[in-house]
Tab-separated table of C-alpha atoms and ligand atoms in Angstrom:
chain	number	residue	atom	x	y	z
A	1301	UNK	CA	-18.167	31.425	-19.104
A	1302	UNK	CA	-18.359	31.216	-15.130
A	1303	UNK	CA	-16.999	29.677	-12.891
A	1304	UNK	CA	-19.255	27.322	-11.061
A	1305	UNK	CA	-17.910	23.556	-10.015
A	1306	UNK	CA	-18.802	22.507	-12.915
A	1307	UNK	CA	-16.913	24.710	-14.807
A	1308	UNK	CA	-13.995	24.913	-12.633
A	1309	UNK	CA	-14.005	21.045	-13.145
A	1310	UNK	CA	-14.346	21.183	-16.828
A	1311	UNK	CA	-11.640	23.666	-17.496
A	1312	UNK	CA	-9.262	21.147	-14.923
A	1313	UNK	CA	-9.651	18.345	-17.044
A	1314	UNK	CA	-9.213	20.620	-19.931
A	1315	UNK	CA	-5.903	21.668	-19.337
A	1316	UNK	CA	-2.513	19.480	-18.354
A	1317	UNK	CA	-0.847	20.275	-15.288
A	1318	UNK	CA	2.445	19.131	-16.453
A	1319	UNK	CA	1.971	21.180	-19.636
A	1320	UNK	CA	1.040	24.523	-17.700
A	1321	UNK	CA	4.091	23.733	-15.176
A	1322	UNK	CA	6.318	22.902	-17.538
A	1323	UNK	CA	6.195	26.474	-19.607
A	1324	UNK	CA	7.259	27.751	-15.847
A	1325	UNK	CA	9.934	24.850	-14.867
A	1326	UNK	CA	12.194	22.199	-16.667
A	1327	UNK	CA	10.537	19.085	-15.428
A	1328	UNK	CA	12.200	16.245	-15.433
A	1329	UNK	CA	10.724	12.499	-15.793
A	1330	UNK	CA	11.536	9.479	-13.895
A	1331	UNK	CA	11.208	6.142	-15.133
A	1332	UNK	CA	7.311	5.169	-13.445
A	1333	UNK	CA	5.852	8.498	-14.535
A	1334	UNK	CA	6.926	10.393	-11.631
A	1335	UNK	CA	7.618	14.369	-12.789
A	1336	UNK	CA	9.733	16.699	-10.431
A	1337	UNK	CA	11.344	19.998	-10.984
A	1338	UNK	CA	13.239	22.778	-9.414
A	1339	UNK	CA	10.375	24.982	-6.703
A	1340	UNK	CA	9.801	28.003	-8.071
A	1341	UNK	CA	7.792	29.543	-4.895
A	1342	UNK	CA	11.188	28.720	-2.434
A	1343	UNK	CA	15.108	28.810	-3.275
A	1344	UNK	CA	15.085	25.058	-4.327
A	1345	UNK	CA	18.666	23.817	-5.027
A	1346	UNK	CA	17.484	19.872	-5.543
A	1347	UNK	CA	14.120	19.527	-7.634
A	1348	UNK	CA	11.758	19.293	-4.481
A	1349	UNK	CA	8.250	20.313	-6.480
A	1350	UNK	CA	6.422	16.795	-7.239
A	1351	UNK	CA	4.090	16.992	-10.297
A	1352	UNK	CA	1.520	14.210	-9.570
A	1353	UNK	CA	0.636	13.656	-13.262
A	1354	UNK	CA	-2.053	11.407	-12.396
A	1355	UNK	CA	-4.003	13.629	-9.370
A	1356	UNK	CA	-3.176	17.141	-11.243
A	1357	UNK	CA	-1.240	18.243	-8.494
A	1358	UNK	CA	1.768	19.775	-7.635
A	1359	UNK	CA	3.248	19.674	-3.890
A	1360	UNK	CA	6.663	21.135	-2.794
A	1361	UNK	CA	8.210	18.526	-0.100
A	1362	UNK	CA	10.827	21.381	1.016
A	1363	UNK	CA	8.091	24.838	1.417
A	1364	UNK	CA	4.977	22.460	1.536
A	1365	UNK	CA	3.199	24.795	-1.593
A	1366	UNK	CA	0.866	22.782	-3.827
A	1367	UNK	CA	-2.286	22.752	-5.302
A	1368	UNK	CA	-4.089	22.258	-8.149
A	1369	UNK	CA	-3.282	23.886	-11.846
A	1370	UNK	CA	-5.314	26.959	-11.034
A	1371	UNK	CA	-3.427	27.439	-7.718
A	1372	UNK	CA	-0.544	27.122	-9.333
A	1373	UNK	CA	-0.955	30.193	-11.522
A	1374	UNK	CA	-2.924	32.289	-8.870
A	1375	UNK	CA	0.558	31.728	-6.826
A	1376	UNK	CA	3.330	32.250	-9.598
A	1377	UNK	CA	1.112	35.064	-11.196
A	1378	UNK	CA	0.401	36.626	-7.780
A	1379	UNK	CA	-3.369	36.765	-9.121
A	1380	UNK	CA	-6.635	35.689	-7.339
A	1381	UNK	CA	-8.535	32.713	-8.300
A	1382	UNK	CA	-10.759	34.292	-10.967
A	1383	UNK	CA	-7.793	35.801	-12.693
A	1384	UNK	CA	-6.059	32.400	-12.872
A	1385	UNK	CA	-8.973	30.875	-14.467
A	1386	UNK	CA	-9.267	33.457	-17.003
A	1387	UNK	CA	-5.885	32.980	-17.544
A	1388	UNK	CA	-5.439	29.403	-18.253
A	1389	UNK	CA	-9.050	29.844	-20.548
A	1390	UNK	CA	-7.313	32.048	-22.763
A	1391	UNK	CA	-3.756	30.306	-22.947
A	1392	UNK	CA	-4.861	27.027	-23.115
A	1393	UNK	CA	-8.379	26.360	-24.124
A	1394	UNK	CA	-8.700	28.212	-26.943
A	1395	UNK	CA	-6.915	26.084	-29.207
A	1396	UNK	CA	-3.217	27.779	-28.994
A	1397	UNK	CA	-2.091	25.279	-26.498
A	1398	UNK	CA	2.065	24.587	-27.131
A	1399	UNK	CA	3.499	21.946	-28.144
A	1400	UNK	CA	3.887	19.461	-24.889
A	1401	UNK	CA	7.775	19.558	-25.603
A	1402	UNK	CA	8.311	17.294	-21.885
A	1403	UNK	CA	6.227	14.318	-23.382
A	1404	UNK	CA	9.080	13.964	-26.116
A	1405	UNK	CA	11.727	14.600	-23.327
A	1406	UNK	CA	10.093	11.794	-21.677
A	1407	UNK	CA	10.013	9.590	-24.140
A	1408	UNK	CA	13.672	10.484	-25.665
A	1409	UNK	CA	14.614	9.331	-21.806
A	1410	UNK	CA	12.808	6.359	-21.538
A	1411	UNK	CA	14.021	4.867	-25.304
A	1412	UNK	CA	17.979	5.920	-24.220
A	1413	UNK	CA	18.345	4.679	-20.947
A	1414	UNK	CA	20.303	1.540	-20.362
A	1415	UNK	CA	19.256	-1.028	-17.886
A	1416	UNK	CA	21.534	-0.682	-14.624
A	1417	UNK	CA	24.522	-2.836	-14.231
A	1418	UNK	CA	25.238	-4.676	-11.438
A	1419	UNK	CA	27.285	-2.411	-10.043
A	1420	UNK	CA	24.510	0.125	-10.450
A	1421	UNK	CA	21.998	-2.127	-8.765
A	1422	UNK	CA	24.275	-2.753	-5.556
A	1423	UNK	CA	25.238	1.392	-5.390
A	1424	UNK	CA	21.358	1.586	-5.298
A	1425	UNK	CA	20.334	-0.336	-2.800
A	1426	UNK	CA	23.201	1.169	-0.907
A	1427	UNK	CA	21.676	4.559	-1.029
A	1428	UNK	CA	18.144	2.445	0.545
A	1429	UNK	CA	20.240	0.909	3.427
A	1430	UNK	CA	22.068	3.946	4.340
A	1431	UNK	CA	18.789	5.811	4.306
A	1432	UNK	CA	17.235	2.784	6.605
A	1433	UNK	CA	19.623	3.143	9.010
A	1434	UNK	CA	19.523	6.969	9.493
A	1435	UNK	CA	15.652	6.205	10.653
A	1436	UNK	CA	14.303	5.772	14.013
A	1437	UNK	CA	13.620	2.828	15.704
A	1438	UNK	CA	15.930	0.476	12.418
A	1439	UNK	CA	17.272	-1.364	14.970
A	1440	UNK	CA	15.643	-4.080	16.919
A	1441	UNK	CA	17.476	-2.459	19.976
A	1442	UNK	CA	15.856	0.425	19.335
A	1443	UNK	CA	11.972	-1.270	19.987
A	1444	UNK	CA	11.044	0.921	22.513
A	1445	UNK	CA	11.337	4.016	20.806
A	1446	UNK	CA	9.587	1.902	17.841
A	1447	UNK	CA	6.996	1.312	20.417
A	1448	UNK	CA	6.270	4.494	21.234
A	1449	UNK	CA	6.265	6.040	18.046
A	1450	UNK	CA	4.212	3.622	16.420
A	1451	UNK	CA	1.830	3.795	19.703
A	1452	UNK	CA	1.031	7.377	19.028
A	1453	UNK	CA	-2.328	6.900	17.897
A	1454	UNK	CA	-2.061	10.042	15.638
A	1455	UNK	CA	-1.402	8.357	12.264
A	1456	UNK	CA	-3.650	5.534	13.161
A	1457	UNK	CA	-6.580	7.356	11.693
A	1458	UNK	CA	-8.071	7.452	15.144
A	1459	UNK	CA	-7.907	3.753	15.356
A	1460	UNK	CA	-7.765	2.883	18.850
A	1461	UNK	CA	-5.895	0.013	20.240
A	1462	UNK	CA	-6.893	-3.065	22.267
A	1463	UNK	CA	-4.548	-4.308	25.126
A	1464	UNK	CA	-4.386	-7.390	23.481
A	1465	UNK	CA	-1.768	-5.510	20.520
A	1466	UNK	CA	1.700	-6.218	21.794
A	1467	UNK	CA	2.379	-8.363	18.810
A	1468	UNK	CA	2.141	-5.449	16.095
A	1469	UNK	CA	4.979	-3.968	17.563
A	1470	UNK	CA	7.251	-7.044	17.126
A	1471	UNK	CA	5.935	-7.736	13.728
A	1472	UNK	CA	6.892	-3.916	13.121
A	1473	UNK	CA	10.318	-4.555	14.170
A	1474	UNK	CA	10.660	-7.683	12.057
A	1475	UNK	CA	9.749	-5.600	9.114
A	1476	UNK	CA	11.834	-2.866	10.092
A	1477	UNK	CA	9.455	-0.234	9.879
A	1478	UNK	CA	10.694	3.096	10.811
A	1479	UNK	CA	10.025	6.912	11.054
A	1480	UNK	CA	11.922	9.368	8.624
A	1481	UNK	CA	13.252	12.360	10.817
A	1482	UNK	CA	13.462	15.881	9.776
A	1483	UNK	CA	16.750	15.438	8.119
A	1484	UNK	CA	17.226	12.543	4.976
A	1485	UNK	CA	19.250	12.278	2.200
A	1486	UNK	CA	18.115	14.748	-0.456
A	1487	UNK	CA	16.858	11.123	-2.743
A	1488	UNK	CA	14.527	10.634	0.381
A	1489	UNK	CA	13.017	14.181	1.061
A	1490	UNK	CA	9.532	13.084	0.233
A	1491	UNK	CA	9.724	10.753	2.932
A	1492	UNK	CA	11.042	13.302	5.966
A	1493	UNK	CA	9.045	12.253	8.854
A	1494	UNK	CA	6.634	9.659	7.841
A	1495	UNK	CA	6.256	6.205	9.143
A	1496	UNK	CA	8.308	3.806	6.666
A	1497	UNK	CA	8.051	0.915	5.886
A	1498	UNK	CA	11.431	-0.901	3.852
A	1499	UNK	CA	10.395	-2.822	0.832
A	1500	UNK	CA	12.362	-5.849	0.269
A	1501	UNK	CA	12.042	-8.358	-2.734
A	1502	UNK	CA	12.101	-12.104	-2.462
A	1503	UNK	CA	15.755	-12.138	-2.444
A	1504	UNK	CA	15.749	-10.153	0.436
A	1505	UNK	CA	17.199	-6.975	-1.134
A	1506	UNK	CA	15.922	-3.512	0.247
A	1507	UNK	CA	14.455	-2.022	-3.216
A	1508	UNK	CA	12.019	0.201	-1.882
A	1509	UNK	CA	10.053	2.541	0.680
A	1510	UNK	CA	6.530	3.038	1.430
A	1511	UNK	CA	6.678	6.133	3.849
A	1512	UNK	CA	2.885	6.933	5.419
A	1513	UNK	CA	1.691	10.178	6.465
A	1514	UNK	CA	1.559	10.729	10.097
A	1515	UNK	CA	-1.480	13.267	9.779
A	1516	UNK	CA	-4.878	12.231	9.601
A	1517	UNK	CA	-5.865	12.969	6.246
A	1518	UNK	CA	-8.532	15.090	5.750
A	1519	UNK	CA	-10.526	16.838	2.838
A	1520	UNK	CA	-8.435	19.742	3.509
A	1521	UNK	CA	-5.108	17.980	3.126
A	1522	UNK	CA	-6.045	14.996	1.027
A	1523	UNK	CA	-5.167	17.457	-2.116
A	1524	UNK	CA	-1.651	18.133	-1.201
A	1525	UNK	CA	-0.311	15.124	1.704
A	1526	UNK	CA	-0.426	11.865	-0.230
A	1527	UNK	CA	-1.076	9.285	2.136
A	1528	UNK	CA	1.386	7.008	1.552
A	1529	UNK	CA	4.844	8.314	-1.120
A	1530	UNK	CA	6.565	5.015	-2.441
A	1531	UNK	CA	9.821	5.108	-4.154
A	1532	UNK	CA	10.096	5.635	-7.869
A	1533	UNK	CA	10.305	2.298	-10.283
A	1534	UNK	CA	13.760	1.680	-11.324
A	1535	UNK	CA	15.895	-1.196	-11.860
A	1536	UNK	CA	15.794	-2.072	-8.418
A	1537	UNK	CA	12.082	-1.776	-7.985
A	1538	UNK	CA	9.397	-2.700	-9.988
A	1539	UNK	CA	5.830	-2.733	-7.650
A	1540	UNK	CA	3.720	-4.683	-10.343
A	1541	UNK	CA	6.657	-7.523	-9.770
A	1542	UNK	CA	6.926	-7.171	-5.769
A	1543	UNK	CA	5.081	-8.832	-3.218
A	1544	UNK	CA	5.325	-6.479	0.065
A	1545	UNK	CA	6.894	-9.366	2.713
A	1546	UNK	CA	7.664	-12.250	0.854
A	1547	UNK	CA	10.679	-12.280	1.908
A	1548	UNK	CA	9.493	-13.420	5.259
A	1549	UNK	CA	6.327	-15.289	4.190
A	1550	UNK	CA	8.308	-17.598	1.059
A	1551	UNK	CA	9.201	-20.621	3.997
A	1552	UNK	CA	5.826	-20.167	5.678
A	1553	UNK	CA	3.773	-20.303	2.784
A	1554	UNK	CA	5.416	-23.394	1.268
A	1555	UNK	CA	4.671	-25.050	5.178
A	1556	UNK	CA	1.188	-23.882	5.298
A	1557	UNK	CA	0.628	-24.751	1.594
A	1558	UNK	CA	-1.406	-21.640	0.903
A	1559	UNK	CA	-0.425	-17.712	0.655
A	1560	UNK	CA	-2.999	-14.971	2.309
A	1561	UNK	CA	-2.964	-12.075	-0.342
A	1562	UNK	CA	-3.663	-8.135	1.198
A	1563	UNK	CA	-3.913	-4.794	0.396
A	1564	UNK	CA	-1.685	-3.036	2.005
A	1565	UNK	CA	1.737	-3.047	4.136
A	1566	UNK	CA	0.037	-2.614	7.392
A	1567	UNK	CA	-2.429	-5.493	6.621
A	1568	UNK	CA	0.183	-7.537	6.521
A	1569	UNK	CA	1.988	-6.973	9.523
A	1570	UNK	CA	-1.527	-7.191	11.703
A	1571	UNK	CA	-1.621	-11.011	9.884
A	1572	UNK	CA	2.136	-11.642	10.625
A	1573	UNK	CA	1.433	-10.442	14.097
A	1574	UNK	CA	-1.673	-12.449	14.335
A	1575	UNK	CA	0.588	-16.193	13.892
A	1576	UNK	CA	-0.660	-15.673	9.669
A	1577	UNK	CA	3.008	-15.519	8.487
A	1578	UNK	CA	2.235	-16.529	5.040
A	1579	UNK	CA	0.508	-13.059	3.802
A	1580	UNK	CA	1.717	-10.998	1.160
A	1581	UNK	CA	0.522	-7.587	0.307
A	1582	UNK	CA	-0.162	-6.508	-3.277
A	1583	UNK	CA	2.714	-3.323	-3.793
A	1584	UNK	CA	0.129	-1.390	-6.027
A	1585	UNK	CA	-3.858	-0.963	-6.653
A	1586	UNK	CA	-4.125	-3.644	-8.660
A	1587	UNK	CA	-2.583	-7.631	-8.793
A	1588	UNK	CA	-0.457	-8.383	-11.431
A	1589	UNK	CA	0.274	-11.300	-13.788
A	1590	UNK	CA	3.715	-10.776	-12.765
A	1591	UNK	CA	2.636	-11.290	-8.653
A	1592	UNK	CA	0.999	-14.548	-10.127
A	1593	UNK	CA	4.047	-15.630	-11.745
A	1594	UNK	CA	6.163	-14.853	-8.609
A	1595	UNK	CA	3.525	-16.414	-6.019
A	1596	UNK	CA	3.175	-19.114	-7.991
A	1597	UNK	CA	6.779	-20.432	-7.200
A	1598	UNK	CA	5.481	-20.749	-3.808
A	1599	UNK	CA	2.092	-22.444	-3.635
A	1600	UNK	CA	-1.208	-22.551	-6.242
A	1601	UNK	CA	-3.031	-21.698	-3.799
A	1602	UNK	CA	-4.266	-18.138	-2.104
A	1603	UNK	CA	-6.724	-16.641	0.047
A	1604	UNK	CA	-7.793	-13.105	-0.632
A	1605	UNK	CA	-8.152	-10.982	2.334
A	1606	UNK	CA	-8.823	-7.128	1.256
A	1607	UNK	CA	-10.567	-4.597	2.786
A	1608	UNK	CA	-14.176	-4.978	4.001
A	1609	UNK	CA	-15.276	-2.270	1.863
A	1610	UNK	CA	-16.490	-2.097	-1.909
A	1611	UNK	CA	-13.088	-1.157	-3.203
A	1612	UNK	CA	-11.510	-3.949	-1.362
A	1613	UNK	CA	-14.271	-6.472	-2.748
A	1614	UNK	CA	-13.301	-4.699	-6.303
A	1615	UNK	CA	-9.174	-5.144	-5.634
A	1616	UNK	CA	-10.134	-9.000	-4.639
A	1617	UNK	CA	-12.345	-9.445	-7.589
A	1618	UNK	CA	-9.914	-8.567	-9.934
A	1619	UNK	CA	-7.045	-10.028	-7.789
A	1620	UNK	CA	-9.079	-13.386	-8.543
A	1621	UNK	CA	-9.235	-13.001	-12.130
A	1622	UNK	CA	-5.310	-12.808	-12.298
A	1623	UNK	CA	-4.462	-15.704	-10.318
A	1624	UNK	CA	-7.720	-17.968	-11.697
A	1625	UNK	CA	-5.698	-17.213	-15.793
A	1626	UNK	CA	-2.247	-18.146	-13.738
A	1627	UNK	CA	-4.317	-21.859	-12.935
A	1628	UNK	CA	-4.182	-20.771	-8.956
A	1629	UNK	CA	-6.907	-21.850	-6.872
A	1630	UNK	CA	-8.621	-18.906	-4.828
A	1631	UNK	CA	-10.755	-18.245	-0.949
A	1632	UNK	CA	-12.162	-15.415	-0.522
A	1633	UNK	CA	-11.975	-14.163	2.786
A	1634	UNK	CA	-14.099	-11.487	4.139
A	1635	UNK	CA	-14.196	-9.333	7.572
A	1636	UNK	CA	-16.895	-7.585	9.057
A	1637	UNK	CA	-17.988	-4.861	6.804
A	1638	UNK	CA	-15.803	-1.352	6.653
A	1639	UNK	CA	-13.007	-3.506	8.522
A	1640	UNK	CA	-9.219	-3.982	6.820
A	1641	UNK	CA	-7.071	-6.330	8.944
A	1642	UNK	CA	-5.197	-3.903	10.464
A	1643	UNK	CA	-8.097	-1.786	12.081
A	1644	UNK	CA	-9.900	-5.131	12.770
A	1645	UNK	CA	-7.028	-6.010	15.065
A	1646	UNK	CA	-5.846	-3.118	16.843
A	1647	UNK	CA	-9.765	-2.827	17.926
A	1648	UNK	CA	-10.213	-6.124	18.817
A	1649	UNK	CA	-7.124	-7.516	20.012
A	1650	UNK	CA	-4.739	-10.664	18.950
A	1651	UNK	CA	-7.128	-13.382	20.284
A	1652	UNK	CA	-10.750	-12.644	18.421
A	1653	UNK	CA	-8.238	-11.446	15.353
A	1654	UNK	CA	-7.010	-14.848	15.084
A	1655	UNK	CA	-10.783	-16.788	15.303
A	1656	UNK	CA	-12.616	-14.014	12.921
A	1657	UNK	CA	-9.824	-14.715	10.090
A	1658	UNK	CA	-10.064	-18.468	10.985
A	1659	UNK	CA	-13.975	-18.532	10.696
A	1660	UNK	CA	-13.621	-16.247	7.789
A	1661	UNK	CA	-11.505	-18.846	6.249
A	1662	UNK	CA	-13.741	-21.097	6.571
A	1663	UNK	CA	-16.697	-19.604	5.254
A	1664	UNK	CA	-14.457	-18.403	1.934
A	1665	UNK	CA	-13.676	-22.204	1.570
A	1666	UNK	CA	-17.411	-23.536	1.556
A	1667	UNK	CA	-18.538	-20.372	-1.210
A	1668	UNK	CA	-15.227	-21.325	-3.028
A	1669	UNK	CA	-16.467	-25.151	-2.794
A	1670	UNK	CA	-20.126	-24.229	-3.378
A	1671	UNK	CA	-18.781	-22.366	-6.750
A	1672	UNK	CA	-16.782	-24.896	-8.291
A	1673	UNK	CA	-18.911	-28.344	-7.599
A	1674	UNK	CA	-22.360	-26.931	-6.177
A	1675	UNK	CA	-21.947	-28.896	-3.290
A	1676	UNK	CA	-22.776	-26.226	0.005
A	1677	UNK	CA	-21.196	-27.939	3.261
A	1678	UNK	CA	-21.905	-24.426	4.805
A	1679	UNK	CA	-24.770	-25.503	6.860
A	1680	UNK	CA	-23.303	-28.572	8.345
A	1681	UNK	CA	-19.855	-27.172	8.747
A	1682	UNK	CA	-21.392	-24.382	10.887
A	1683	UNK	CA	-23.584	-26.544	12.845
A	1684	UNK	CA	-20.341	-28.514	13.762
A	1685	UNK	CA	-21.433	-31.238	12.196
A	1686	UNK	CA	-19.023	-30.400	9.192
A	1687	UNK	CA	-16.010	-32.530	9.221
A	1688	UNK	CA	-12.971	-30.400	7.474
A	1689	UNK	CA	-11.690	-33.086	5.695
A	1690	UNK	CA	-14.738	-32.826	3.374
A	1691	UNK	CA	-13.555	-29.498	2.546
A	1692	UNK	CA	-12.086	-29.752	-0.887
A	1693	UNK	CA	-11.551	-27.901	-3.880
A	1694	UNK	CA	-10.932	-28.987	-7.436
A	1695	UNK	CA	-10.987	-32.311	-6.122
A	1696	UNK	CA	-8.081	-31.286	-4.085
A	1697	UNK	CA	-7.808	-31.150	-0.616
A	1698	UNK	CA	-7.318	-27.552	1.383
A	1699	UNK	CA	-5.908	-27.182	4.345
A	1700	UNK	CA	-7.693	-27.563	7.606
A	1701	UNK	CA	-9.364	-23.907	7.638
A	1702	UNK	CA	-8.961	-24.446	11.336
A	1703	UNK	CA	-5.453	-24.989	11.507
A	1704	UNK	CA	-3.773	-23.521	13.487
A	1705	UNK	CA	-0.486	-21.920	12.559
A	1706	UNK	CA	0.488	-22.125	16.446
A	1707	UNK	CA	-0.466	-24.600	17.859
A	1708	UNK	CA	2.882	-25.774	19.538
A	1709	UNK	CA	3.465	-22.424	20.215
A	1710	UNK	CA	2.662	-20.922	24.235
A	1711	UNK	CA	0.165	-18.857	22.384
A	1712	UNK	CA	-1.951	-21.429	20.233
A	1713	UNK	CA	-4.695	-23.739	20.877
A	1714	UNK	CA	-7.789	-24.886	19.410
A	1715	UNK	CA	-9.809	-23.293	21.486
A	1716	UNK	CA	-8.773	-19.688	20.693
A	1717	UNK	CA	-10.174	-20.766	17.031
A	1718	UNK	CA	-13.193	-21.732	18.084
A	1719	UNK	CA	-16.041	-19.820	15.934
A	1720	UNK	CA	-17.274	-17.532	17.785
A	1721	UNK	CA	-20.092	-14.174	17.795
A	1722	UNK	CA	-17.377	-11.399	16.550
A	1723	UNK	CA	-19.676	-9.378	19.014
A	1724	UNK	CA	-18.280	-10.822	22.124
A	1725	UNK	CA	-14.886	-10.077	20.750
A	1726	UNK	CA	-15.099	-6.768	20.606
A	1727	UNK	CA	-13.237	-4.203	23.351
A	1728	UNK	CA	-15.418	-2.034	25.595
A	1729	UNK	CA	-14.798	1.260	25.086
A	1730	UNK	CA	-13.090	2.810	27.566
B	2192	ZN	ZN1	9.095	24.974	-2.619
């Protein structure tokens, strides 16, 4: 056998990172699949080496070592790449593979454990807050030094900002987003020095973290820096049953009637900042019928704004199929292609944000309308002949597309949601 990509790939999917690891180190398994165990490559006192069961990887948060299965062996053998493959041919794929002892471990632990009390619950979110406030920038006194690490353009993907971007910084602060420093609570090592951004559930509890890389992720690193770590599920946090700000957006989404639904934390924030303060993010890659349930106390009705790419248009489709069996009614909302909220504003500024969503709105109304009765107001709409009260769906009546969510505010008018050519919106580059 040789070892071309092919192969390499083949013997990869062959074998079980968790199973090779775990002959080496005692894994242990957290509730939500998560696999950690002491480093054997450093002089790990707290089980620092992640086994990402899904990816096949393993990454040490405390000596940054990781890798794939085969690098695994070539390191703890002290062997060279060949000599690991040969290796884990002979041990594993030849039929006298041992018995994957951790899966019953797992299993055992998952069928014993009780759910927390009360008690429990309160010690852990505890452990969140006092890990929240030993961030940067937790405190809304602290702003500036929010602003200027969440200026630095670094972990922005390159993203460059547009003057008009004041307003992310606020919504930032709202949301309490923080950077990890070099020093956290052993629960929290996986988070040292990313951004992070608190998870709170509807009730306003801090459950979770999201913590984002601050490098720009390339090929090179994309095996071994996850771009964003999240807290494990537990009692206190379950993602497929927590919408990422609704504990801001519950009030404005019963005013406004409707809930915008995005992919990510960031997303959100760019809509808060942008006057949209009834968005939600989905926690995970997928909606849930548990989201559903839980938006559903709230309004029956939601706009889908992902990512202007064909995963986004994938998340959205299926994130329409969930709330269409919950008896929601559904917009789809759509940017200009390869564009996600966030990177739409930060290049384009507050202003043009606000009229591209608006007139994106608008157009995900008419298709919506077009779909359910056949009727296609697009044309006269767009011609401004198009009156909005005519825009209904399921015989209901939607909310002015147009309407503006500030329009008493210094900052609204009508005029800044007039529909206008994106292109004159966009920034000169400097
Ligand atoms: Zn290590």
């Amino acid at each position: 056998m040789g070892n071309s990509k092919e192969e390499i790939a083949k013997l990869k999917e062959a074998v079980n990172i968790e199973d090779v690891i775990g002959t080496y180190v005692e894994l242990e398994y957290k509730l939500g699949g998560k696999c950690l165990g002491l480093c054997p490559f450093h002089d790990d006192s707290t089980p620092s080496m992640h086994v990402h069961t899904e990816k096949q990887i393993f990454k040490c948060f405390a000596c940054n070592e990781g890798g794939d299965v085969i690098a695994f062996i070539s390191k703890i053998k002290s062997c060279t790449f060949a000599e690991a493959v040969n290796l884990l041919r002979q041990e594993w794929c030849n039929g006298s593979t041992p018995p994957p002892q951790h899966i019953e471990r797992r299993e055992k632990a998952k069928a014993q454990k009780p759910p927390a009390t009360p008690a429990q619950l309160a010690a852990m979110e505890a452990s969140n807050v006092k890990f929240m406030r030993s961030m940067y920038g937790h405190h809304p006194a602290l702003a500036r030094i929010h602003e200027v690490k969440l200026d630095d353009h670094s972990w922005m993907d390159g993203n460059k900002y547009h003057p008009d971007c004041a307003d992310i910084t606020q919504a930032y602060v709202d949301f309490e987003v923080s950077q990890a420093g070099g020093t956290v609570p052993s629960a929290f090592k996986a988070m040292r020095g990313r951004i992070v951004f608190p998870i709170r559930d509807e009730n306003n509890r801090l459950v979770a973290f999201a913590g984002r890389t601050t490098q720009t992720i390339t090929d090179e690193n994309r095996s071994y820096t996850p771009k964003y770590v999240n807290s494990q599920t537990s009692d206190l946090y379950n993602k497929s049953r927590t919408l990422y700000g609704l504990h801001l957006a519950g009030e404005p989404i019963r005013t406004e009637t409707f809930a915008f639904l995005t992919e990510g934390y960031k997303d959100t924030l760019a809509m808060v900042a942008a006057g949209f303060k009834n968005t939600v993010a989905q926690c995970g890659a997928a909606f849930t019928d548990d989201q559903a349930e839980l938006l559903k106390r709230y309004t029956k009705r939601v706009a889908v704004l992902m990512d202007a790419d064909d995963r986004g248009r994938e998340i959205a489709a299926a994130a329409i199929v969930v709330l269409h069996r919950h008896g929601m009614q559904t917009s789809e909302l759509l940017l200009p292609p390869g564009e996600d909220p966030d990177s739409l504003f930060r290049r384009i500024g507050k202003r043009a944000f606000r009229s591209i969503v608006a007139e994106s709105q608008l157009t995900g109304h008419l298709q919506a309308l077009k779909e359910s009765t056949g009727v296609d107001l697009a044309n006269m709409c767009m011609e401004g002949s198009g009156n909005s009260e005519l825009i209904r769906m399921n015989g209901e009546e939607m909310t002015d597309p147009l309407y503006d969510p500030e329009a008493n505010g210094e900052e609204g008018n009508n005029e800044s949601f007039s529909v206008r050519d994106p292109s004159e919106c966009r920034s000169t580059p400097s």
